Short mmCIF file of N, CA and C and ligand atoms in Angstrom, two decimals:
data_model
loop_
_atom_site.label_atom_id
_atom_site.label_comp_id
_atom_site.label_asym_id
_atom_site.label_seq_id
_atom_site.Cartn_x
_atom_site.Cartn_y
_atom_site.Cartn_z
N MET A 1 -26.70 17.14 120.67
CA MET A 1 -25.93 17.57 119.50
C MET A 1 -26.57 17.01 118.22
N GLN A 2 -26.77 17.88 117.26
CA GLN A 2 -27.42 17.44 116.02
C GLN A 2 -26.35 17.07 114.99
N ILE A 3 -26.09 15.80 114.91
CA ILE A 3 -24.98 15.35 114.06
C ILE A 3 -25.42 15.14 112.61
N ILE A 4 -24.61 15.71 111.72
CA ILE A 4 -24.84 15.53 110.28
C ILE A 4 -23.84 14.50 109.79
N ALA A 5 -24.37 13.46 109.11
CA ALA A 5 -23.50 12.42 108.55
C ALA A 5 -23.51 12.51 107.03
N ILE A 6 -22.34 12.37 106.45
CA ILE A 6 -22.26 12.37 104.98
C ILE A 6 -21.94 10.94 104.53
N TYR A 7 -22.71 10.45 103.57
CA TYR A 7 -22.52 9.08 103.06
C TYR A 7 -22.04 9.19 101.61
N PRO A 8 -20.72 9.12 101.42
CA PRO A 8 -20.19 9.29 100.07
C PRO A 8 -20.08 7.96 99.32
N GLY A 9 -20.17 8.05 98.01
CA GLY A 9 -20.00 6.84 97.20
C GLY A 9 -20.23 7.16 95.74
N THR A 10 -20.04 6.14 94.92
CA THR A 10 -20.25 6.33 93.48
C THR A 10 -21.72 6.11 93.12
N PHE A 11 -22.37 5.20 93.83
CA PHE A 11 -23.80 4.92 93.63
C PHE A 11 -24.11 4.74 92.14
N ASP A 12 -23.41 3.79 91.51
CA ASP A 12 -23.52 3.58 90.05
C ASP A 12 -24.09 2.21 89.73
N PRO A 13 -25.33 1.92 89.99
CA PRO A 13 -26.36 2.77 90.57
C PRO A 13 -26.57 2.45 92.05
N ILE A 14 -27.48 3.23 92.67
CA ILE A 14 -27.86 2.95 94.06
C ILE A 14 -28.56 1.58 94.12
N THR A 15 -28.26 0.81 95.17
CA THR A 15 -28.83 -0.54 95.33
C THR A 15 -29.62 -0.63 96.64
N ASN A 16 -30.28 -1.76 96.82
CA ASN A 16 -31.00 -1.99 98.09
C ASN A 16 -30.03 -2.03 99.27
N GLY A 17 -28.78 -2.39 99.01
CA GLY A 17 -27.77 -2.40 100.08
C GLY A 17 -27.47 -0.99 100.55
N HIS A 18 -27.26 -0.06 99.59
CA HIS A 18 -27.06 1.34 99.95
C HIS A 18 -28.28 1.87 100.73
N LEU A 19 -29.48 1.51 100.23
CA LEU A 19 -30.71 2.01 100.87
C LEU A 19 -30.86 1.52 102.30
N ASP A 20 -30.40 0.29 102.54
CA ASP A 20 -30.46 -0.27 103.89
C ASP A 20 -29.56 0.57 104.83
N ILE A 21 -28.39 0.92 104.34
CA ILE A 21 -27.46 1.73 105.15
C ILE A 21 -28.07 3.13 105.39
N ILE A 22 -28.67 3.71 104.35
CA ILE A 22 -29.27 5.05 104.49
C ILE A 22 -30.40 5.02 105.51
N ALA A 23 -31.24 3.99 105.46
CA ALA A 23 -32.37 3.89 106.40
C ALA A 23 -31.86 3.77 107.84
N ARG A 24 -30.80 2.98 108.03
CA ARG A 24 -30.23 2.85 109.38
C ARG A 24 -29.65 4.18 109.86
N ALA A 25 -28.95 4.85 108.96
CA ALA A 25 -28.30 6.13 109.33
C ALA A 25 -29.34 7.20 109.62
N ALA A 26 -30.45 7.18 108.88
CA ALA A 26 -31.49 8.20 109.06
C ALA A 26 -32.09 8.14 110.47
N LYS A 27 -32.02 6.95 111.08
CA LYS A 27 -32.54 6.80 112.45
C LYS A 27 -31.52 7.28 113.50
N LEU A 28 -30.25 7.29 113.09
CA LEU A 28 -29.19 7.62 114.05
C LEU A 28 -28.79 9.09 114.05
N TYR A 29 -28.89 9.73 112.89
CA TYR A 29 -28.36 11.09 112.75
C TYR A 29 -29.44 12.11 112.44
N HIS A 30 -29.18 13.34 112.80
CA HIS A 30 -30.14 14.42 112.54
C HIS A 30 -30.36 14.58 111.04
N THR A 31 -29.26 14.58 110.29
CA THR A 31 -29.34 14.70 108.84
C THR A 31 -28.35 13.73 108.20
N VAL A 32 -28.78 13.10 107.13
CA VAL A 32 -27.87 12.24 106.36
C VAL A 32 -27.78 12.83 104.96
N ILE A 33 -26.55 13.12 104.54
CA ILE A 33 -26.35 13.65 103.19
C ILE A 33 -25.71 12.56 102.34
N VAL A 34 -26.44 12.09 101.35
CA VAL A 34 -25.89 11.11 100.42
C VAL A 34 -25.11 11.91 99.38
N ALA A 35 -23.79 11.70 99.36
CA ALA A 35 -22.93 12.51 98.48
C ALA A 35 -22.42 11.64 97.34
N VAL A 36 -22.93 11.92 96.16
CA VAL A 36 -22.60 11.12 94.98
C VAL A 36 -21.35 11.69 94.33
N ALA A 37 -20.32 10.85 94.24
CA ALA A 37 -19.02 11.31 93.74
C ALA A 37 -18.96 11.24 92.22
N VAL A 38 -18.34 12.24 91.62
CA VAL A 38 -18.07 12.18 90.18
C VAL A 38 -17.25 10.93 89.89
N ASN A 39 -16.23 10.70 90.68
CA ASN A 39 -15.31 9.55 90.61
C ASN A 39 -14.55 9.46 89.29
N ARG A 40 -13.41 10.14 89.29
CA ARG A 40 -12.59 10.19 88.08
C ARG A 40 -11.77 8.92 87.87
N ASN A 41 -11.70 8.07 88.91
CA ASN A 41 -10.93 6.82 88.77
C ASN A 41 -11.74 5.71 88.10
N LYS A 42 -13.05 5.85 88.14
CA LYS A 42 -13.91 4.85 87.52
C LYS A 42 -14.61 5.53 86.35
N THR A 43 -15.10 4.73 85.40
CA THR A 43 -15.93 5.31 84.34
C THR A 43 -17.35 4.84 84.60
N PRO A 44 -18.12 5.64 85.30
CA PRO A 44 -19.46 5.19 85.69
C PRO A 44 -20.37 4.94 84.49
N LEU A 45 -21.29 3.99 84.67
CA LEU A 45 -22.29 3.70 83.63
C LEU A 45 -23.27 4.87 83.54
N PHE A 46 -23.67 5.39 84.69
CA PHE A 46 -24.60 6.52 84.75
C PHE A 46 -23.82 7.81 85.00
N SER A 47 -24.29 8.90 84.37
CA SER A 47 -23.65 10.20 84.59
C SER A 47 -23.91 10.64 86.03
N LEU A 48 -23.19 11.63 86.49
CA LEU A 48 -23.41 12.15 87.85
C LEU A 48 -24.86 12.59 88.01
N GLU A 49 -25.38 13.30 87.03
CA GLU A 49 -26.76 13.80 87.10
C GLU A 49 -27.75 12.63 87.21
N GLU A 50 -27.50 11.58 86.43
CA GLU A 50 -28.40 10.41 86.47
C GLU A 50 -28.31 9.71 87.82
N ARG A 51 -27.10 9.59 88.36
CA ARG A 51 -26.94 8.91 89.64
C ARG A 51 -27.61 9.69 90.77
N VAL A 52 -27.45 11.02 90.74
CA VAL A 52 -28.08 11.87 91.76
C VAL A 52 -29.61 11.76 91.62
N ALA A 53 -30.11 11.78 90.38
CA ALA A 53 -31.56 11.70 90.16
C ALA A 53 -32.12 10.36 90.65
N LEU A 54 -31.37 9.28 90.42
CA LEU A 54 -31.85 7.97 90.88
C LEU A 54 -31.88 7.90 92.40
N VAL A 55 -30.84 8.42 93.04
CA VAL A 55 -30.83 8.42 94.52
C VAL A 55 -32.02 9.23 95.02
N SER A 56 -32.22 10.42 94.45
CA SER A 56 -33.33 11.28 94.89
C SER A 56 -34.67 10.58 94.71
N ALA A 57 -34.79 9.83 93.62
CA ALA A 57 -36.07 9.18 93.31
C ALA A 57 -36.40 8.05 94.27
N VAL A 58 -35.40 7.45 94.89
CA VAL A 58 -35.69 6.27 95.71
C VAL A 58 -35.65 6.54 97.22
N ILE A 59 -35.49 7.79 97.61
CA ILE A 59 -35.46 8.06 99.06
C ILE A 59 -36.56 9.02 99.52
N PRO A 60 -37.76 8.96 98.98
CA PRO A 60 -38.77 9.96 99.34
C PRO A 60 -39.25 9.86 100.78
N ASP A 61 -39.14 8.69 101.38
CA ASP A 61 -39.73 8.51 102.71
C ASP A 61 -38.91 9.08 103.87
N PHE A 62 -37.64 9.29 103.63
CA PHE A 62 -36.80 9.75 104.74
C PHE A 62 -36.64 11.27 104.64
N THR A 63 -37.31 11.97 105.53
CA THR A 63 -37.29 13.43 105.41
C THR A 63 -35.95 14.04 105.80
N ASN A 64 -35.16 13.31 106.58
CA ASN A 64 -33.88 13.90 107.01
C ASN A 64 -32.71 13.45 106.12
N VAL A 65 -33.02 12.97 104.92
CA VAL A 65 -31.98 12.56 103.98
C VAL A 65 -31.94 13.51 102.79
N GLN A 66 -30.74 14.00 102.49
CA GLN A 66 -30.56 14.88 101.33
C GLN A 66 -29.58 14.23 100.36
N VAL A 67 -29.59 14.69 99.12
CA VAL A 67 -28.69 14.15 98.11
C VAL A 67 -27.93 15.29 97.45
N ILE A 68 -26.62 15.10 97.30
CA ILE A 68 -25.82 16.08 96.55
C ILE A 68 -24.84 15.32 95.64
N GLY A 69 -24.34 16.01 94.63
CA GLY A 69 -23.22 15.49 93.85
C GLY A 69 -21.98 16.26 94.28
N PHE A 70 -20.80 15.64 94.19
CA PHE A 70 -19.59 16.40 94.53
C PHE A 70 -18.42 15.98 93.66
N ASP A 71 -17.51 16.93 93.49
CA ASP A 71 -16.36 16.71 92.60
C ASP A 71 -15.09 17.26 93.23
N ASN A 72 -15.08 17.33 94.56
CA ASN A 72 -13.87 17.81 95.24
C ASN A 72 -13.45 16.77 96.28
N LEU A 73 -12.46 17.11 97.08
CA LEU A 73 -11.99 16.19 98.11
C LEU A 73 -13.13 15.93 99.11
N LEU A 74 -13.32 14.66 99.46
CA LEU A 74 -14.43 14.32 100.36
C LEU A 74 -14.41 15.14 101.65
N VAL A 75 -13.24 15.28 102.27
CA VAL A 75 -13.20 15.99 103.56
C VAL A 75 -13.59 17.47 103.38
N ASP A 76 -13.26 18.03 102.22
CA ASP A 76 -13.66 19.42 101.95
C ASP A 76 -15.17 19.51 101.75
N CYS A 77 -15.70 18.52 101.03
CA CYS A 77 -17.15 18.48 100.81
C CYS A 77 -17.87 18.31 102.15
N ALA A 78 -17.36 17.40 102.99
CA ALA A 78 -17.97 17.14 104.31
C ALA A 78 -17.98 18.41 105.15
N ARG A 79 -16.86 19.12 105.16
CA ARG A 79 -16.78 20.37 105.94
C ARG A 79 -17.75 21.41 105.41
N ALA A 80 -17.81 21.52 104.08
CA ALA A 80 -18.71 22.51 103.47
C ALA A 80 -20.17 22.21 103.83
N GLN A 81 -20.47 20.93 104.05
CA GLN A 81 -21.84 20.53 104.39
C GLN A 81 -22.08 20.57 105.91
N GLY A 82 -21.03 20.86 106.68
CA GLY A 82 -21.16 20.91 108.14
C GLY A 82 -21.25 19.52 108.77
N ALA A 83 -20.76 18.50 108.06
CA ALA A 83 -20.85 17.13 108.57
C ALA A 83 -19.75 16.86 109.60
N GLN A 84 -20.10 16.05 110.61
CA GLN A 84 -19.11 15.62 111.60
C GLN A 84 -18.75 14.16 111.39
N VAL A 85 -19.59 13.44 110.63
CA VAL A 85 -19.40 12.00 110.46
C VAL A 85 -19.35 11.65 108.97
N ILE A 86 -18.38 10.80 108.61
CA ILE A 86 -18.34 10.19 107.28
C ILE A 86 -18.86 8.77 107.46
N LEU A 87 -19.89 8.44 106.71
CA LEU A 87 -20.52 7.15 106.86
C LEU A 87 -20.10 6.25 105.71
N ARG A 88 -19.74 4.99 106.03
CA ARG A 88 -19.44 4.02 104.97
C ARG A 88 -20.13 2.71 105.32
N GLY A 89 -20.39 1.93 104.31
CA GLY A 89 -21.01 0.63 104.54
C GLY A 89 -19.94 -0.45 104.48
N LEU A 90 -20.08 -1.44 105.34
CA LEU A 90 -19.13 -2.56 105.33
C LEU A 90 -19.88 -3.84 105.05
N ARG A 91 -19.47 -4.51 103.99
CA ARG A 91 -20.09 -5.80 103.69
C ARG A 91 -19.21 -6.89 104.29
N ALA A 92 -18.56 -7.66 103.46
CA ALA A 92 -17.77 -8.77 104.00
C ALA A 92 -16.35 -8.29 104.30
N VAL A 93 -15.50 -9.21 104.65
CA VAL A 93 -14.11 -8.91 105.00
C VAL A 93 -13.42 -8.18 103.84
N SER A 94 -13.85 -8.49 102.62
CA SER A 94 -13.20 -7.92 101.44
C SER A 94 -13.23 -6.39 101.41
N ASP A 95 -14.26 -5.77 102.00
CA ASP A 95 -14.35 -4.31 102.03
C ASP A 95 -13.35 -3.71 103.01
N PHE A 96 -12.95 -4.52 104.00
CA PHE A 96 -12.28 -3.96 105.16
C PHE A 96 -10.97 -3.23 104.85
N GLU A 97 -10.12 -3.86 104.07
CA GLU A 97 -8.80 -3.29 103.84
C GLU A 97 -8.87 -1.91 103.20
N TYR A 98 -9.69 -1.82 102.13
CA TYR A 98 -9.84 -0.54 101.43
C TYR A 98 -10.47 0.50 102.34
N GLU A 99 -11.53 0.10 103.05
CA GLU A 99 -12.24 1.05 103.91
C GLU A 99 -11.36 1.52 105.07
N PHE A 100 -10.54 0.61 105.58
CA PHE A 100 -9.63 0.95 106.69
C PHE A 100 -8.62 1.99 106.23
N GLN A 101 -8.09 1.78 105.02
CA GLN A 101 -7.11 2.70 104.46
C GLN A 101 -7.75 4.08 104.20
N LEU A 102 -8.95 4.05 103.64
CA LEU A 102 -9.67 5.29 103.34
C LEU A 102 -9.95 6.09 104.63
N ALA A 103 -10.41 5.37 105.65
CA ALA A 103 -10.73 6.03 106.93
C ALA A 103 -9.46 6.64 107.53
N GLY A 104 -8.35 5.90 107.43
CA GLY A 104 -7.08 6.39 107.97
C GLY A 104 -6.62 7.64 107.24
N MET A 105 -6.73 7.61 105.92
CA MET A 105 -6.32 8.76 105.12
C MET A 105 -7.20 9.96 105.40
N ASN A 106 -8.49 9.74 105.48
CA ASN A 106 -9.39 10.86 105.77
C ASN A 106 -9.12 11.45 107.16
N ARG A 107 -8.73 10.60 108.10
CA ARG A 107 -8.39 11.11 109.44
C ARG A 107 -7.14 11.98 109.39
N ARG A 108 -6.16 11.55 108.57
CA ARG A 108 -4.95 12.38 108.44
C ARG A 108 -5.28 13.73 107.81
N LEU A 109 -6.25 13.72 106.89
CA LEU A 109 -6.61 14.96 106.20
C LEU A 109 -7.50 15.85 107.06
N ALA A 110 -8.33 15.23 107.89
CA ALA A 110 -9.29 15.99 108.70
C ALA A 110 -9.57 15.22 109.99
N ALA A 111 -8.78 15.50 111.02
CA ALA A 111 -8.84 14.73 112.27
C ALA A 111 -10.17 14.90 113.00
N ASP A 112 -10.88 15.97 112.71
CA ASP A 112 -12.14 16.23 113.41
C ASP A 112 -13.32 15.45 112.83
N LEU A 113 -13.13 14.81 111.69
CA LEU A 113 -14.21 14.03 111.09
C LEU A 113 -14.06 12.57 111.50
N GLU A 114 -15.14 11.96 111.99
CA GLU A 114 -15.09 10.53 112.36
C GLU A 114 -15.72 9.69 111.26
N THR A 115 -15.05 8.60 110.89
CA THR A 115 -15.66 7.65 109.96
C THR A 115 -16.42 6.62 110.78
N VAL A 116 -17.67 6.40 110.41
CA VAL A 116 -18.50 5.40 111.09
C VAL A 116 -18.93 4.36 110.05
N PHE A 117 -18.82 3.09 110.42
CA PHE A 117 -19.22 2.01 109.51
C PHE A 117 -20.52 1.39 109.98
N LEU A 118 -21.40 1.15 109.02
CA LEU A 118 -22.63 0.41 109.32
C LEU A 118 -22.66 -0.83 108.44
N THR A 119 -23.23 -1.89 108.94
CA THR A 119 -23.37 -3.11 108.13
C THR A 119 -24.83 -3.27 107.73
N PRO A 120 -25.07 -3.79 106.52
CA PRO A 120 -26.45 -3.95 106.07
C PRO A 120 -27.05 -5.24 106.61
N ALA A 121 -28.36 -5.38 106.44
CA ALA A 121 -29.02 -6.65 106.75
C ALA A 121 -28.40 -7.73 105.87
N GLU A 122 -28.41 -8.92 106.43
CA GLU A 122 -27.75 -10.08 105.80
C GLU A 122 -28.04 -10.24 104.30
N GLN A 123 -29.31 -10.02 103.93
CA GLN A 123 -29.70 -10.29 102.53
C GLN A 123 -29.10 -9.29 101.54
N TYR A 124 -28.50 -8.21 102.05
CA TYR A 124 -27.92 -7.20 101.16
C TYR A 124 -26.40 -7.28 101.11
N GLU A 125 -25.83 -8.17 101.90
CA GLU A 125 -24.38 -8.20 102.06
C GLU A 125 -23.60 -8.47 100.78
N PHE A 126 -24.23 -9.21 99.87
CA PHE A 126 -23.50 -9.61 98.67
C PHE A 126 -23.79 -8.69 97.48
N ILE A 127 -24.61 -7.65 97.69
CA ILE A 127 -24.97 -6.78 96.56
C ILE A 127 -23.89 -5.73 96.35
N SER A 128 -23.45 -5.60 95.10
CA SER A 128 -22.54 -4.50 94.76
C SER A 128 -23.02 -3.89 93.45
N SER A 129 -22.79 -2.58 93.30
CA SER A 129 -23.22 -1.89 92.08
C SER A 129 -22.56 -2.51 90.87
N SER A 130 -21.30 -2.92 91.00
CA SER A 130 -20.59 -3.47 89.83
C SER A 130 -21.25 -4.78 89.37
N MET A 131 -21.65 -5.62 90.31
CA MET A 131 -22.33 -6.86 89.91
C MET A 131 -23.68 -6.57 89.28
N ILE A 132 -24.38 -5.60 89.83
CA ILE A 132 -25.69 -5.23 89.27
C ILE A 132 -25.52 -4.76 87.83
N ARG A 133 -24.50 -3.95 87.58
CA ARG A 133 -24.26 -3.46 86.21
C ARG A 133 -23.96 -4.63 85.27
N GLU A 134 -23.16 -5.56 85.79
CA GLU A 134 -22.79 -6.69 84.95
C GLU A 134 -24.01 -7.56 84.61
N ILE A 135 -24.83 -7.83 85.62
CA ILE A 135 -26.04 -8.64 85.39
C ILE A 135 -26.94 -7.93 84.38
N ALA A 136 -27.11 -6.62 84.57
CA ALA A 136 -28.00 -5.85 83.68
C ALA A 136 -27.47 -5.84 82.25
N GLN A 137 -26.16 -5.75 82.11
CA GLN A 137 -25.58 -5.72 80.77
C GLN A 137 -25.85 -7.03 80.00
N PHE A 138 -26.00 -8.13 80.77
CA PHE A 138 -26.33 -9.42 80.15
C PHE A 138 -27.83 -9.71 80.22
N LYS A 139 -28.60 -8.65 80.49
CA LYS A 139 -30.08 -8.74 80.51
C LYS A 139 -30.60 -9.67 81.61
N GLY A 140 -29.84 -9.81 82.68
CA GLY A 140 -30.30 -10.62 83.81
C GLY A 140 -31.31 -9.85 84.66
N ASP A 141 -31.93 -10.56 85.59
CA ASP A 141 -32.98 -9.96 86.42
C ASP A 141 -32.37 -9.35 87.70
N VAL A 142 -32.46 -8.05 87.83
CA VAL A 142 -31.89 -7.38 89.00
C VAL A 142 -32.97 -6.92 89.97
N SER A 143 -34.20 -7.37 89.74
CA SER A 143 -35.33 -6.80 90.49
C SER A 143 -35.27 -7.02 92.01
N SER A 144 -34.54 -8.02 92.47
CA SER A 144 -34.48 -8.17 93.93
C SER A 144 -33.29 -7.43 94.55
N PHE A 145 -32.52 -6.74 93.75
CA PHE A 145 -31.33 -6.06 94.26
C PHE A 145 -31.41 -4.53 94.24
N VAL A 146 -32.30 -4.02 93.38
CA VAL A 146 -32.42 -2.54 93.24
C VAL A 146 -33.90 -2.15 93.19
N PRO A 147 -34.23 -0.89 93.54
CA PRO A 147 -35.62 -0.44 93.41
C PRO A 147 -36.03 -0.47 91.94
N ASP A 148 -37.34 -0.53 91.69
CA ASP A 148 -37.83 -0.71 90.31
C ASP A 148 -37.40 0.41 89.38
N ILE A 149 -37.35 1.62 89.88
CA ILE A 149 -36.97 2.75 89.02
C ILE A 149 -35.50 2.60 88.55
N VAL A 150 -34.68 2.02 89.41
CA VAL A 150 -33.27 1.77 89.04
C VAL A 150 -33.20 0.63 88.03
N ARG A 151 -34.02 -0.38 88.24
CA ARG A 151 -34.08 -1.51 87.29
C ARG A 151 -34.45 -0.98 85.90
N GLN A 152 -35.45 -0.10 85.87
CA GLN A 152 -35.88 0.46 84.57
C GLN A 152 -34.78 1.30 83.93
N ALA A 153 -34.07 2.05 84.74
CA ALA A 153 -32.97 2.89 84.22
C ALA A 153 -31.86 2.00 83.67
N LEU A 154 -31.62 0.85 84.32
CA LEU A 154 -30.59 -0.08 83.84
C LEU A 154 -31.00 -0.69 82.51
N ILE A 155 -32.26 -1.05 82.40
CA ILE A 155 -32.75 -1.63 81.14
C ILE A 155 -32.59 -0.61 80.02
N ALA A 156 -32.95 0.65 80.29
CA ALA A 156 -32.85 1.71 79.27
C ALA A 156 -31.39 1.95 78.87
N LYS A 157 -30.50 1.83 79.84
CA LYS A 157 -29.07 2.09 79.60
C LYS A 157 -28.40 0.93 78.86
N CYS A 158 -28.87 -0.28 79.13
CA CYS A 158 -28.18 -1.46 78.59
C CYS A 158 -28.90 -2.05 77.38
N VAL A 159 -29.39 -1.20 76.48
CA VAL A 159 -30.08 -1.75 75.29
C VAL A 159 -29.07 -2.21 74.24
P1 ADP B 1 -17.35 3.66 96.27
O1 ADP B 1 -16.89 3.75 94.83
O2 ADP B 1 -17.03 4.88 97.08
O3 ADP B 1 -16.96 2.40 96.98
P2 ADP B 1 -20.04 2.59 96.23
O4 ADP B 1 -21.30 3.23 95.70
O5 ADP B 1 -19.61 1.32 95.61
O6 ADP B 1 -18.95 3.71 96.14
O7 ADP B 1 -20.21 2.32 97.78
C1 ADP B 1 -20.45 3.37 98.69
C2 ADP B 1 -20.42 2.84 100.09
O8 ADP B 1 -21.51 1.94 100.28
C3 ADP B 1 -19.15 2.03 100.42
O9 ADP B 1 -18.83 2.25 101.78
C4 ADP B 1 -19.57 0.61 100.21
O10 ADP B 1 -18.81 -0.28 101.00
C5 ADP B 1 -21.01 0.67 100.67
N1 ADP B 1 -21.84 -0.37 100.07
C6 ADP B 1 -21.93 -0.71 98.77
N2 ADP B 1 -22.80 -1.73 98.58
C7 ADP B 1 -23.26 -2.04 99.83
C8 ADP B 1 -24.16 -3.05 100.35
N3 ADP B 1 -24.72 -3.95 99.56
N4 ADP B 1 -24.37 -3.05 101.66
C9 ADP B 1 -23.78 -2.17 102.46
N5 ADP B 1 -22.91 -1.23 102.08
C10 ADP B 1 -22.65 -1.16 100.77
#
């Protein structure tokens, strides 16, 4: 069975932690679709177009990974893409409660979709997009947390 997994998130911006999850998923699934959410609950630093462009720019090596932007209900987007799996990353215990609730809600909305959690390598566990944005806004060095093209985009954004 050729399983398509959708990896949704805000990716504001994409980090080495997200990339670690994508690389792991690319080995497990036939196709991985990174789905960048508009996210009306947050005010992203990067526009949807910029976030999609950054994700596209940093995943050239994985041929079975695609990138899309979406602005509808995740389960509807997943179905439209033919995905059977919703992929999420789990860092520390702090992610668990929210992710558990999200997975439960998505199951109520679409029982045929399975949420699968992957954990990143240890060195990426503490990376979050929000911390990266904060460090960049204070002109800190984010070079060990994000690909160089993302670092450059952060510098350009935080002048
Ligand atoms: P969202 O706003 O949907 O949480 P994010 O871009 O912050 O979007 O995260 C998308 C997914 O990637 C979430 O499942 C999140 O837990 C996971 N994630 C974020 N950072 C990391 C990381 N450093 N390692 C592993 N997973 C991560």
